[in-house]
Short mmCIF file of C-alpha atoms and ligand atoms in Angstrom, two decimals:
data_model
loop_
_atom_site.label_atom_id
_atom_site.label_comp_id
_atom_site.label_asym_id
_atom_site.label_seq_id
_atom_site.Cartn_x
_atom_site.Cartn_y
_atom_site.Cartn_z
CA MET A 1 -34.97 -18.10 45.61
CA ARG A 2 -35.41 -21.66 47.10
CA TYR A 3 -36.21 -22.33 43.37
CA MET A 4 -33.76 -19.64 41.70
CA ARG A 5 -30.39 -21.80 43.59
CA LYS A 6 -31.97 -25.10 42.48
CA LEU A 7 -32.08 -24.39 39.02
CA PHE A 8 -28.06 -22.82 39.13
CA VAL A 9 -27.35 -26.07 41.01
CA TRP A 10 -28.98 -27.79 38.54
CA ALA A 11 -26.95 -26.02 35.66
CA MET A 12 -24.13 -26.39 37.14
CA LEU A 13 -23.59 -29.88 37.26
CA LEU A 14 -24.91 -30.20 33.88
CA TYR A 15 -21.73 -27.96 32.86
CA LEU A 16 -19.86 -30.51 34.45
CA VAL A 17 -21.20 -33.22 33.14
CA ALA A 18 -21.19 -32.06 29.68
CA GLY A 19 -18.52 -30.44 29.72
CA GLU A 20 -17.33 -27.44 28.07
CA PHE A 21 -18.46 -27.54 23.46
CA GLN A 22 -15.13 -27.19 21.99
CA PHE A 23 -15.66 -28.70 18.04
CA SER A 24 -12.50 -28.88 15.89
CA ILE A 25 -11.34 -31.27 13.31
CA PRO A 26 -7.85 -31.41 14.00
CA ARG A 27 -6.56 -32.58 10.39
CA PRO A 28 -8.62 -30.96 7.52
CA GLU A 29 -6.87 -32.97 4.80
CA VAL A 30 -6.49 -36.50 5.10
CA THR A 31 -5.27 -39.01 2.25
CA ALA A 32 -4.49 -42.70 2.34
CA PRO A 33 -3.52 -45.41 0.44
CA GLN A 34 -5.93 -47.50 -0.96
CA HIS A 35 -7.57 -50.43 1.02
CA SER A 36 -6.21 -49.22 4.14
CA ASP A 37 -8.58 -48.52 7.30
CA VAL A 38 -8.64 -44.77 7.69
CA LEU A 39 -9.82 -42.59 10.30
CA LEU A 40 -11.35 -38.87 10.09
CA PRO A 41 -10.73 -37.00 13.09
CA CYS A 42 -13.73 -35.26 14.30
CA ILE A 43 -13.73 -34.34 18.18
CA PHE A 44 -16.27 -31.68 19.69
CA ALA A 45 -16.34 -31.50 24.04
CA ASN A 46 -13.38 -32.54 26.31
CA SER A 47 -15.01 -34.52 29.36
CA TRP A 48 -18.09 -36.43 29.52
CA ILE A 49 -20.87 -36.25 27.56
CA GLU A 50 -24.30 -37.72 27.87
CA LEU A 51 -24.87 -39.83 24.92
CA LYS A 52 -28.64 -39.70 24.37
CA ASP A 53 -28.49 -36.00 24.31
CA VAL A 54 -26.02 -35.99 21.73
CA LEU A 55 -26.04 -35.81 17.28
CA ILE A 56 -23.67 -37.40 15.64
CA VAL A 57 -24.47 -37.40 11.56
CA TRP A 58 -21.59 -37.95 8.94
CA ARG A 59 -21.99 -37.16 4.86
CA HIS A 60 -20.37 -38.00 1.43
CA ASP A 61 -20.11 -35.58 -0.53
CA ASN A 62 -24.13 -35.11 0.87
CA THR A 63 -25.51 -38.33 1.39
CA GLU A 64 -25.56 -39.22 4.84
CA LEU A 65 -22.35 -42.47 6.25
CA ILE A 66 -23.91 -42.55 9.47
CA LYS A 67 -25.55 -41.10 12.10
CA PHE A 68 -25.43 -41.79 15.77
CA ASP A 69 -28.68 -40.78 17.20
CA ALA A 70 -30.19 -40.49 20.82
CA GLY A 71 -27.62 -43.00 21.59
CA GLN A 72 -28.60 -45.36 17.86
CA MET A 73 -26.01 -46.38 15.82
CA ASN A 74 -27.28 -46.23 11.72
CA PRO A 75 -24.46 -46.99 9.21
CA THR A 76 -24.57 -47.36 5.83
CA SER A 77 -22.06 -49.31 4.62
CA ARG A 78 -19.89 -51.75 6.84
CA ARG A 79 -16.74 -50.22 5.76
CA VAL A 80 -17.76 -47.29 8.43
CA GLU A 81 -17.47 -47.14 12.07
CA LEU A 82 -17.87 -44.91 15.01
CA PHE A 83 -17.09 -45.59 18.31
CA VAL A 84 -19.73 -45.14 21.32
CA ASN A 85 -16.90 -45.03 24.17
CA GLU A 86 -15.40 -43.01 21.41
CA ILE A 87 -18.76 -40.58 21.67
CA GLU A 88 -18.70 -40.58 26.19
CA ARG A 89 -15.18 -38.94 25.74
CA GLY A 90 -16.56 -36.00 22.95
CA ASN A 91 -14.44 -38.17 20.27
CA ALA A 92 -16.89 -38.44 16.75
CA SER A 93 -14.02 -39.30 14.86
CA LEU A 94 -15.47 -41.76 11.53
CA LEU A 95 -12.71 -45.13 10.87
CA LEU A 96 -12.67 -45.94 7.73
CA LYS A 97 -12.58 -49.20 6.19
CA ASP A 98 -10.85 -50.60 3.27
CA VAL A 99 -10.83 -47.24 1.08
CA ILE A 100 -11.26 -46.80 -2.25
CA ILE A 101 -11.03 -44.74 -4.65
CA SER A 102 -14.38 -43.90 -4.91
CA ASP A 103 -14.07 -42.91 -1.06
CA GLU A 104 -12.81 -40.72 -1.57
CA GLY A 105 -13.69 -36.25 -1.39
CA GLN A 106 -15.57 -33.94 1.60
CA TYR A 107 -16.99 -35.65 4.64
CA GLU A 108 -18.71 -33.87 6.84
CA CYS A 109 -18.97 -34.45 9.99
CA GLY A 110 -22.35 -32.54 12.35
CA VAL A 111 -22.45 -32.78 16.21
CA VAL A 112 -25.66 -31.63 18.38
CA GLU A 113 -25.16 -31.15 21.46
CA ALA A 114 -28.19 -28.91 22.31
CA PRO A 115 -28.21 -25.69 22.12
CA ASN A 116 -24.63 -26.03 20.64
CA GLU A 117 -24.70 -27.34 16.62
CA GLU A 118 -21.46 -26.85 14.60
CA TYR A 119 -20.60 -28.83 11.22
CA GLY A 120 -16.68 -29.40 9.92
CA ILE A 121 -15.27 -30.37 6.40
CA ILE A 122 -12.43 -33.17 6.06
CA LYS A 123 -10.93 -33.41 2.71
CA PHE A 124 -10.32 -36.96 2.01
CA LYS A 125 -8.35 -38.30 -1.04
CA VAL A 126 -6.64 -41.84 -1.36
CA THR A 127 -4.34 -42.51 -3.23
CA VAL A 128 -2.82 -46.10 -5.52
CA ALA A 129 0.94 -46.94 -5.48
CA PRO A 130 2.37 -47.74 -9.25
CA GLN A 131 3.57 -51.01 -10.90
CA LEU A 132 6.99 -49.99 -12.68
CA PHE A 133 8.34 -52.34 -15.18
CA LEU A 134 11.39 -51.52 -16.52
CA ASN A 135 11.30 -52.53 -20.09
CA VAL A 136 14.92 -51.77 -22.28
CA SER A 137 15.17 -53.55 -26.15
CA LEU A 138 19.09 -54.81 -26.94
CA PHE A 139 20.75 -52.52 -29.04
CA VAL A 140 23.43 -52.43 -31.58
CA MET A 141 26.08 -49.55 -31.38
CA ASP A 142 25.10 -46.50 -32.40
CA GLN A 143 21.49 -47.48 -33.76
CA PRO A 144 18.69 -46.39 -31.91
CA GLY A 145 16.60 -48.99 -30.02
CA MET A 146 13.75 -47.86 -26.94
CA LEU A 147 13.50 -47.35 -23.38
CA GLU A 148 10.09 -48.15 -22.08
CA CYS A 149 9.35 -47.23 -18.20
CA HIS A 150 5.39 -48.35 -17.18
CA ALA A 151 4.13 -47.17 -14.46
CA GLU A 152 0.83 -49.23 -14.22
CA GLY A 153 -2.24 -48.14 -12.09
CA PHE A 154 -1.95 -45.42 -10.38
CA TYR A 155 -3.79 -42.95 -8.49
CA PRO A 156 -3.70 -40.17 -9.29
CA ARG A 157 -3.09 -39.28 -12.57
CA ASP A 158 -0.66 -36.72 -11.69
CA ILE A 159 2.47 -38.46 -12.28
CA SER A 160 6.44 -37.67 -14.21
CA ILE A 161 8.76 -39.69 -15.16
CA THR A 162 12.43 -38.75 -15.58
CA TRP A 163 15.55 -40.81 -17.66
CA PHE A 164 18.55 -41.21 -16.43
CA ARG A 165 21.85 -41.91 -17.51
CA GLY A 166 24.16 -42.14 -14.69
CA ALA A 167 22.82 -39.09 -12.87
CA THR A 168 22.64 -36.71 -15.61
CA SER A 169 19.63 -36.49 -16.96
CA LEU A 170 18.82 -37.51 -20.91
CA PRO A 171 18.14 -34.65 -23.18
CA SER A 172 14.52 -33.82 -24.38
CA GLN A 173 12.52 -35.77 -23.17
CA GLU A 174 8.79 -36.11 -23.16
CA ALA A 175 5.16 -36.26 -21.35
CA PRO A 176 4.51 -39.70 -20.43
CA GLN A 177 0.94 -41.54 -22.16
CA LEU A 178 -1.76 -41.90 -19.64
CA GLN A 179 -3.92 -44.10 -20.19
CA SER A 180 -7.22 -44.22 -17.69
CA ASN A 181 -8.21 -48.75 -16.70
CA PRO A 182 -11.69 -49.64 -15.44
CA ASP A 183 -10.93 -49.58 -12.19
CA GLY A 184 -10.76 -46.09 -11.97
CA THR A 185 -6.38 -45.72 -11.40
CA PHE A 186 -3.83 -44.93 -14.41
CA SER A 187 -0.53 -46.48 -15.84
CA ALA A 188 1.81 -44.22 -17.71
CA LEU A 189 4.32 -45.34 -20.46
CA SER A 190 7.21 -42.99 -21.42
CA ALA A 191 8.93 -44.83 -24.49
CA TYR A 192 12.33 -42.43 -24.48
CA LYS A 193 14.11 -43.28 -27.69
CA TYR A 194 18.02 -43.70 -27.12
CA THR A 195 21.29 -44.00 -29.14
CA PRO A 196 24.40 -45.53 -27.55
CA SER A 197 27.55 -44.20 -28.39
CA GLY A 198 30.95 -44.16 -27.71
CA GLY A 199 31.53 -47.41 -27.23
CA THR A 200 30.41 -47.86 -23.34
CA ALA A 201 28.90 -51.59 -24.24
CA ASN A 202 28.14 -51.06 -20.34
CA GLU A 203 26.02 -48.11 -19.52
CA SER A 204 23.30 -47.66 -16.73
CA ILE A 205 20.17 -46.53 -17.41
CA SER A 206 17.45 -45.06 -15.27
CA CYS A 207 14.17 -44.47 -14.99
CA ARG A 208 12.51 -41.71 -12.15
CA VAL A 209 9.13 -42.03 -10.64
CA ASP A 210 7.56 -39.69 -8.53
CA HIS A 211 3.96 -39.57 -7.88
CA ASN A 212 2.29 -38.25 -4.44
CA SER A 213 1.66 -41.75 -2.65
CA ARG A 214 5.78 -42.09 -2.04
CA ASN A 215 7.99 -39.01 -0.17
CA GLU A 216 10.62 -40.12 -1.98
CA PRO A 217 10.84 -41.62 -5.54
CA TRP A 218 11.09 -44.69 -7.06
CA VAL A 219 14.35 -45.78 -9.42
CA LYS A 220 14.60 -48.15 -11.28
CA THR A 221 18.15 -48.98 -12.98
CA THR A 222 19.04 -51.35 -15.90
CA ARG A 223 22.08 -51.67 -17.52
CA LEU A 224 22.37 -51.21 -21.65
CA LYS A 225 22.62 -55.06 -23.05
CA PHE A 226 23.78 -55.15 -26.60
CA ARG A 227 23.26 -57.37 -29.71
CA ARG A 228 25.83 -59.18 -30.97
CA ARG A 229 26.54 -61.13 -34.62
CA PRO A 230 28.08 -64.54 -34.39
CA SER A 231 30.52 -65.97 -36.42
CA ILE A 232 29.09 -68.99 -38.99
CA THR A 233 30.74 -72.29 -39.50
CA VAL A 234 29.16 -75.03 -41.82
CA THR A 235 30.26 -78.16 -41.73
CA SER A 236 30.60 -80.37 -44.67
CA GLN A 237 32.58 -78.29 -46.99
CA VAL A 238 31.28 -80.43 -50.25
CA LEU A 239 28.63 -82.22 -51.14
CA GLU A 240 28.19 -85.94 -52.41
CA ARG A 241 25.82 -86.45 -54.15
CA ASN A 242 23.82 -89.64 -53.15
CA LYS A 243 25.43 -89.57 -50.61
CA GLU A 244 23.96 -89.53 -46.90
CA GLN A 245 25.60 -86.85 -45.22
CA LEU A 246 24.63 -84.88 -41.79
CA VAL A 247 25.04 -80.71 -42.12
CA THR A 248 25.55 -78.21 -39.46
CA CYS A 249 25.64 -74.84 -38.76
CA ARG A 250 27.67 -73.43 -36.08
CA LEU A 251 27.39 -69.85 -34.84
CA ASP A 252 29.57 -68.33 -32.35
CA GLY A 253 29.63 -65.60 -30.48
CA HIS A 254 26.45 -63.95 -30.19
CA TYR A 255 24.45 -62.37 -27.79
CA PRO A 256 21.65 -63.19 -27.29
CA ASP A 257 21.15 -66.48 -26.91
CA ASP A 258 17.91 -65.55 -29.15
CA ILE A 259 18.88 -66.34 -33.12
CA VAL A 260 17.40 -68.79 -34.94
CA VAL A 261 18.98 -70.90 -36.90
CA THR A 262 17.52 -72.99 -40.30
CA TRP A 263 18.53 -75.17 -42.90
CA MET A 264 17.36 -74.21 -46.23
CA ARG A 265 16.75 -75.37 -49.72
CA ASN A 266 15.92 -73.82 -52.80
CA GLY A 267 14.68 -70.92 -50.10
CA LYS A 268 12.54 -73.13 -48.65
CA ALA A 269 13.34 -74.62 -44.83
CA LEU A 270 14.49 -77.69 -44.77
CA ASN A 271 12.45 -80.20 -42.28
CA LYS A 272 14.83 -82.27 -39.19
CA SER A 273 12.06 -84.78 -40.31
CA GLU A 274 11.67 -86.03 -43.56
CA LEU A 275 9.21 -88.26 -44.83
CA LYS A 276 10.69 -91.75 -47.12
CA SER A 277 9.29 -94.15 -49.97
CA ASP A 278 8.14 -96.51 -46.96
CA GLY A 279 6.01 -93.85 -45.14
CA THR A 280 7.71 -93.36 -42.17
CA TYR A 281 10.20 -90.56 -41.07
CA VAL A 282 13.70 -90.35 -40.80
CA THR A 283 14.69 -87.28 -38.00
CA THR A 284 17.36 -86.57 -36.64
CA GLU A 285 19.09 -83.50 -34.48
CA SER A 286 21.88 -82.90 -33.52
CA PHE A 287 23.80 -81.00 -31.21
CA LEU A 288 27.63 -79.46 -30.91
CA LEU A 289 29.67 -80.95 -27.05
CA THR A 290 32.09 -78.18 -26.62
CA SER A 291 33.15 -80.35 -23.84
CA PHE A 292 32.07 -83.14 -21.14
CA ASN A 293 33.73 -85.03 -18.33
CA GLU A 294 34.43 -88.89 -17.48
CA LYS A 295 31.58 -88.67 -15.32
CA ASP A 296 28.61 -87.41 -18.14
CA GLU A 297 26.07 -89.85 -19.46
CA ILE A 298 26.06 -88.37 -22.43
CA TYR A 299 22.94 -90.71 -24.46
CA CYS A 300 20.46 -89.50 -27.17
CA LEU A 301 16.13 -89.42 -25.85
CA VAL A 302 13.35 -90.23 -28.17
CA GLU A 303 9.74 -89.71 -26.52
CA GLN A 304 6.73 -90.69 -29.04
CA GLU A 305 3.30 -90.51 -27.36
CA GLY A 306 2.14 -93.55 -27.02
CA PHE A 307 4.47 -95.12 -25.66
CA LYS A 308 4.83 -95.16 -21.40
CA ASP A 309 8.59 -95.90 -21.94
CA PRO A 310 11.16 -93.24 -23.69
CA LEU A 311 13.77 -95.26 -25.71
CA THR A 312 17.93 -93.94 -24.68
CA LYS A 313 21.04 -94.40 -27.17
CA ILE A 314 23.48 -93.34 -24.96
CA ILE A 315 26.86 -92.73 -25.71
CA PRO A 316 30.16 -94.27 -23.65
CA ILE A 317 33.24 -91.91 -22.41
CA LYS A 318 36.29 -92.85 -23.44
CA MET A 319 38.96 -90.58 -22.28
CA GLY A 320 42.44 -89.16 -22.41
CA ALA A 321 42.79 -88.85 -25.57
CA ASP A 322 42.14 -85.65 -25.72
CA ASN A 323 44.55 -84.40 -29.15
CA PRO A 324 45.50 -86.44 -31.84
CA GLN A 325 49.46 -85.47 -31.21
CA ASN A 326 49.17 -87.94 -27.28
CA THR A 327 46.70 -90.55 -29.61
CA ILE A 328 49.92 -91.12 -32.04
CA THR A 329 52.00 -90.99 -29.36
CA ALA A 330 50.57 -93.24 -27.35
CA LEU A 331 50.32 -95.23 -30.29
CA TYR A 332 53.98 -95.50 -31.17
CA VAL A 333 54.98 -96.33 -26.95
CA ILE A 334 52.24 -99.02 -27.49
CA VAL A 335 53.58 -100.24 -31.28
CA VAL A 336 57.85 -99.72 -29.04
CA ILE A 337 55.83 -101.99 -26.44
CA LEU A 338 54.43 -104.38 -28.56
CA LEU A 339 57.70 -105.07 -30.87
CA ILE A 340 59.67 -105.40 -27.47
CA LEU A 341 57.14 -108.05 -26.45
CA VAL A 342 57.28 -110.24 -29.34
CA LEU A 343 61.27 -110.52 -29.66
CA ALA A 344 60.98 -111.47 -26.39
CA LEU A 345 58.55 -113.94 -26.46
CA LEU A 346 60.76 -114.85 -29.90
CA SER A 347 64.05 -114.72 -27.41
CA GLY A 348 62.15 -117.25 -25.17
CA VAL A 349 60.79 -119.81 -27.58
CA ILE A 350 63.49 -119.89 -28.79
CA PHE A 351 65.63 -120.52 -26.01
CA LEU A 352 62.55 -123.36 -24.77
CA LEU A 353 63.37 -124.63 -28.47
CA ARG A 354 67.23 -124.93 -27.58
CA ARG A 355 66.76 -125.80 -24.40
CA TYR A 356 63.94 -128.80 -24.86
CA ARG A 357 66.54 -130.34 -27.47
CA GLN A 358 69.03 -130.08 -24.70
CA LEU A 359 66.65 -132.01 -22.75
CA LEU A 360 65.64 -134.97 -25.10
CA ALA A 361 69.01 -135.49 -26.18
CA GLN A 362 69.89 -136.11 -22.39
CA GLU A 363 66.86 -138.04 -21.57
CA GLY A 364 67.58 -140.26 -24.32
CA LYS A 365 71.33 -141.15 -22.37
CA GLN A 366 69.33 -141.98 -18.92
CA THR A 367 67.19 -144.19 -20.36
CA GLN A 368 69.95 -146.24 -21.36
CA GLU A 369 71.57 -145.77 -18.12
CA GLY A 370 67.94 -146.77 -15.82
CA ALA A 371 67.91 -150.08 -18.21
CA ASN A 372 71.49 -150.75 -17.44
CA LEU A 373 70.89 -150.25 -13.53
CA LEU A 374 67.69 -152.42 -13.60
CA THR A 375 69.97 -154.87 -15.36
CA LEU A 376 72.20 -154.08 -12.61
CA SER A 377 69.81 -155.10 -9.31
CA ASP A 378 67.92 -157.80 -10.73
CA ARG A 379 71.39 -159.30 -10.84
CA GLY A 380 72.20 -158.10 -7.78
CA LYS A 381 68.61 -160.29 -6.11
CA VAL A 382 70.52 -163.02 -7.73
CA THR A 383 74.59 -162.21 -6.88
CA GLY A 384 72.83 -161.18 -3.18
CA LYS A 385 74.75 -157.17 -3.19
CA SER A 386 71.90 -155.01 -2.38
CA PRO A 387 70.84 -151.89 -4.80
CA PRO A 388 71.64 -149.25 -4.82
CA ASP A 389 70.02 -146.43 -2.87
CA PRO A 390 68.36 -144.02 -4.66
CA SER A 391 68.66 -141.18 -3.27
CA ASP A 392 72.40 -141.34 -3.99
CA SER A 393 71.74 -141.37 -8.32
CA THR A 394 71.88 -137.75 -8.43
CA PRO A 395 68.76 -136.49 -10.14
CA LEU A 396 68.04 -135.72 -13.52
CA GLU A 397 68.63 -131.30 -14.45
C1 NAG B 401 -10.83 -41.11 18.62
O1 NAG B 401 -10.86 -42.63 19.20
C2 NAG B 401 -10.41 -42.58 17.61
C3 NAG B 401 -11.01 -44.74 17.29
O2 NAG B 401 -11.14 -44.83 19.13
C4 NAG B 401 -9.18 -43.17 18.21
O3 NAG B 401 -8.62 -43.94 17.42
C5 NAG B 401 -8.56 -41.88 18.56
O4 NAG B 401 -7.71 -41.65 18.69
C6 NAG B 401 -9.34 -41.00 19.01
N1 NAG B 401 -9.10 -39.34 19.15
C7 NAG B 401 -8.77 -39.13 20.18
C8 NAG B 401 -8.39 -37.56 20.21
O5 NAG B 401 -8.92 -39.90 21.34
C1 NAG B 402 8.16 -55.29 -19.06
O1 NAG B 402 8.53 -56.03 -18.27
C2 NAG B 402 7.79 -56.73 -17.88
C3 NAG B 402 8.39 -57.19 -16.99
O2 NAG B 402 10.02 -57.95 -16.14
C4 NAG B 402 6.44 -57.73 -18.30
O3 NAG B 402 5.97 -58.22 -17.38
C5 NAG B 402 5.72 -56.66 -19.22
O4 NAG B 402 5.12 -57.19 -20.27
C6 NAG B 402 7.16 -55.72 -20.71
N1 NAG B 402 6.21 -55.33 -20.92
C7 NAG B 402 6.32 -54.93 -22.54
C8 NAG B 402 5.97 -53.51 -23.06
O5 NAG B 402 7.30 -55.70 -22.76
C1 NAG B 403 28.93 -53.01 -15.49
O1 NAG B 403 29.70 -51.97 -14.86
C2 NAG B 403 28.85 -52.36 -13.45
C3 NAG B 403 29.22 -51.21 -12.43
O2 NAG B 403 30.59 -50.42 -12.56
C4 NAG B 403 30.13 -53.93 -13.52
O3 NAG B 403 29.58 -54.43 -11.79
C5 NAG B 403 29.25 -54.67 -14.25
O4 NAG B 403 30.37 -55.78 -13.75
C6 NAG B 403 29.36 -54.41 -15.53
N1 NAG B 403 28.78 -55.81 -16.12
C7 NAG B 403 29.92 -55.75 -17.46
C8 NAG B 403 29.05 -57.12 -18.18
O5 NAG B 403 30.40 -55.32 -18.06
C1 NAG B 404 8.06 -80.20 -42.32
O1 NAG B 404 7.10 -81.52 -41.28
C2 NAG B 404 6.36 -80.83 -41.31
C3 NAG B 404 5.46 -82.06 -40.19
O2 NAG B 404 5.98 -83.32 -41.01
C4 NAG B 404 5.70 -80.39 -42.16
O3 NAG B 404 4.08 -79.90 -42.05
C5 NAG B 404 6.10 -79.66 -42.75
O4 NAG B 404 4.98 -79.59 -43.99
C6 NAG B 404 7.10 -79.49 -43.16
N1 NAG B 404 7.62 -78.72 -43.93
C7 NAG B 404 8.38 -78.82 -45.22
C8 NAG B 404 9.08 -77.27 -45.91
O5 NAG B 404 9.17 -79.98 -45.83
#
């Protein structure tokens, strides 16, 4: 009787300590992005557990991944982890670190706590989001061009790519071409032959990508760009024989700026550099300056291998006369001013000459008078008469 009571108390204690065995797999399907850490939940009790009485085994597609046995942790990889403090609380959840595509599959959580024994399955899936590129060729109006939407390095394989003009989907679209990559991911290309019409040189084209790696689709949008041909102007109009001439070719109005220009002679491309008879070269590089301002420094820079410093030659900039009409007007003004100056100078010279002649004449008279005065003063000395005060004498004009 005493023995029976003791046993009952022990059983009660064991029950309280061990808690109720309530095995559950809260999420039977788990999906996570590649390279993330993910928890595979597995719960077996809701209160305190005696660690030494518990055996936990996780398997990935029937291969043992980690075992917790009688307080000992035995992982087979550094990327898996069980938490002892959580096992004590009846939590056998597995942490998978830095998941990769090959981690996908069936995970089995097995918990043995005598007399209980339970197993649960979790399906684990990995996703990799694609990198998207929308490549659109340049279009010529009313001619077909290619629209290309590339989705690169995604997982799993299922993907949908749809083309839109504005908000309406384009007609007769085909499934994208799929390709598998060495790392287990996939790439898809959706090519669509599109003929723009109706003269709208600014259509909005988008490619919509739906994939498991994201809840909402990706939408890449671009505006169609159109090629344009340039008009060509050449100088010189006529070539003169046996004369060095600069020929230029000017292209105007093209789009885009990926045009190649070559001068040809009898179907053969002319070189910018030509070999001269003395074995050296002559090179011409010309440039069409459409505008510049006073502060610009425009120069030709010549760099040559084997020489440290480049050669430069600056073109000085003269501002003000920006059209020939102005130059002519300016010239007229200068000529008129010059004429006036010359006339003024001439009349001045004539005036001065006349005056000079007058002066000469006057001076001649006065020297005569001076001579007379001198004789007078000499005479004054003799006669006792004072000579005339020089301030009295009227200054020469
Ligand atoms: C189980 O343990 C993991 C790891 O510590 C934790 O993130 C998770 O929340 C735990 N689950 C429960 C139900 O306590
Ligand atoms: C598409 O465009 C991207 C970037 O804009 C470029 O890296 C890639 O090479 C292009 N692909 C093709 C096929 O033109
Ligand atoms: C094309 O249209 C968009 C929106 O209507 C506008 O923002 C953009 O400036 C346009 N581009 C050209 C080159 O007309
Ligand atoms: C142009 O010059 C380069 C280098 O001097 C030379 O290799 C090439 O053959 C020349 N081409 C022609 C068409 O003369």
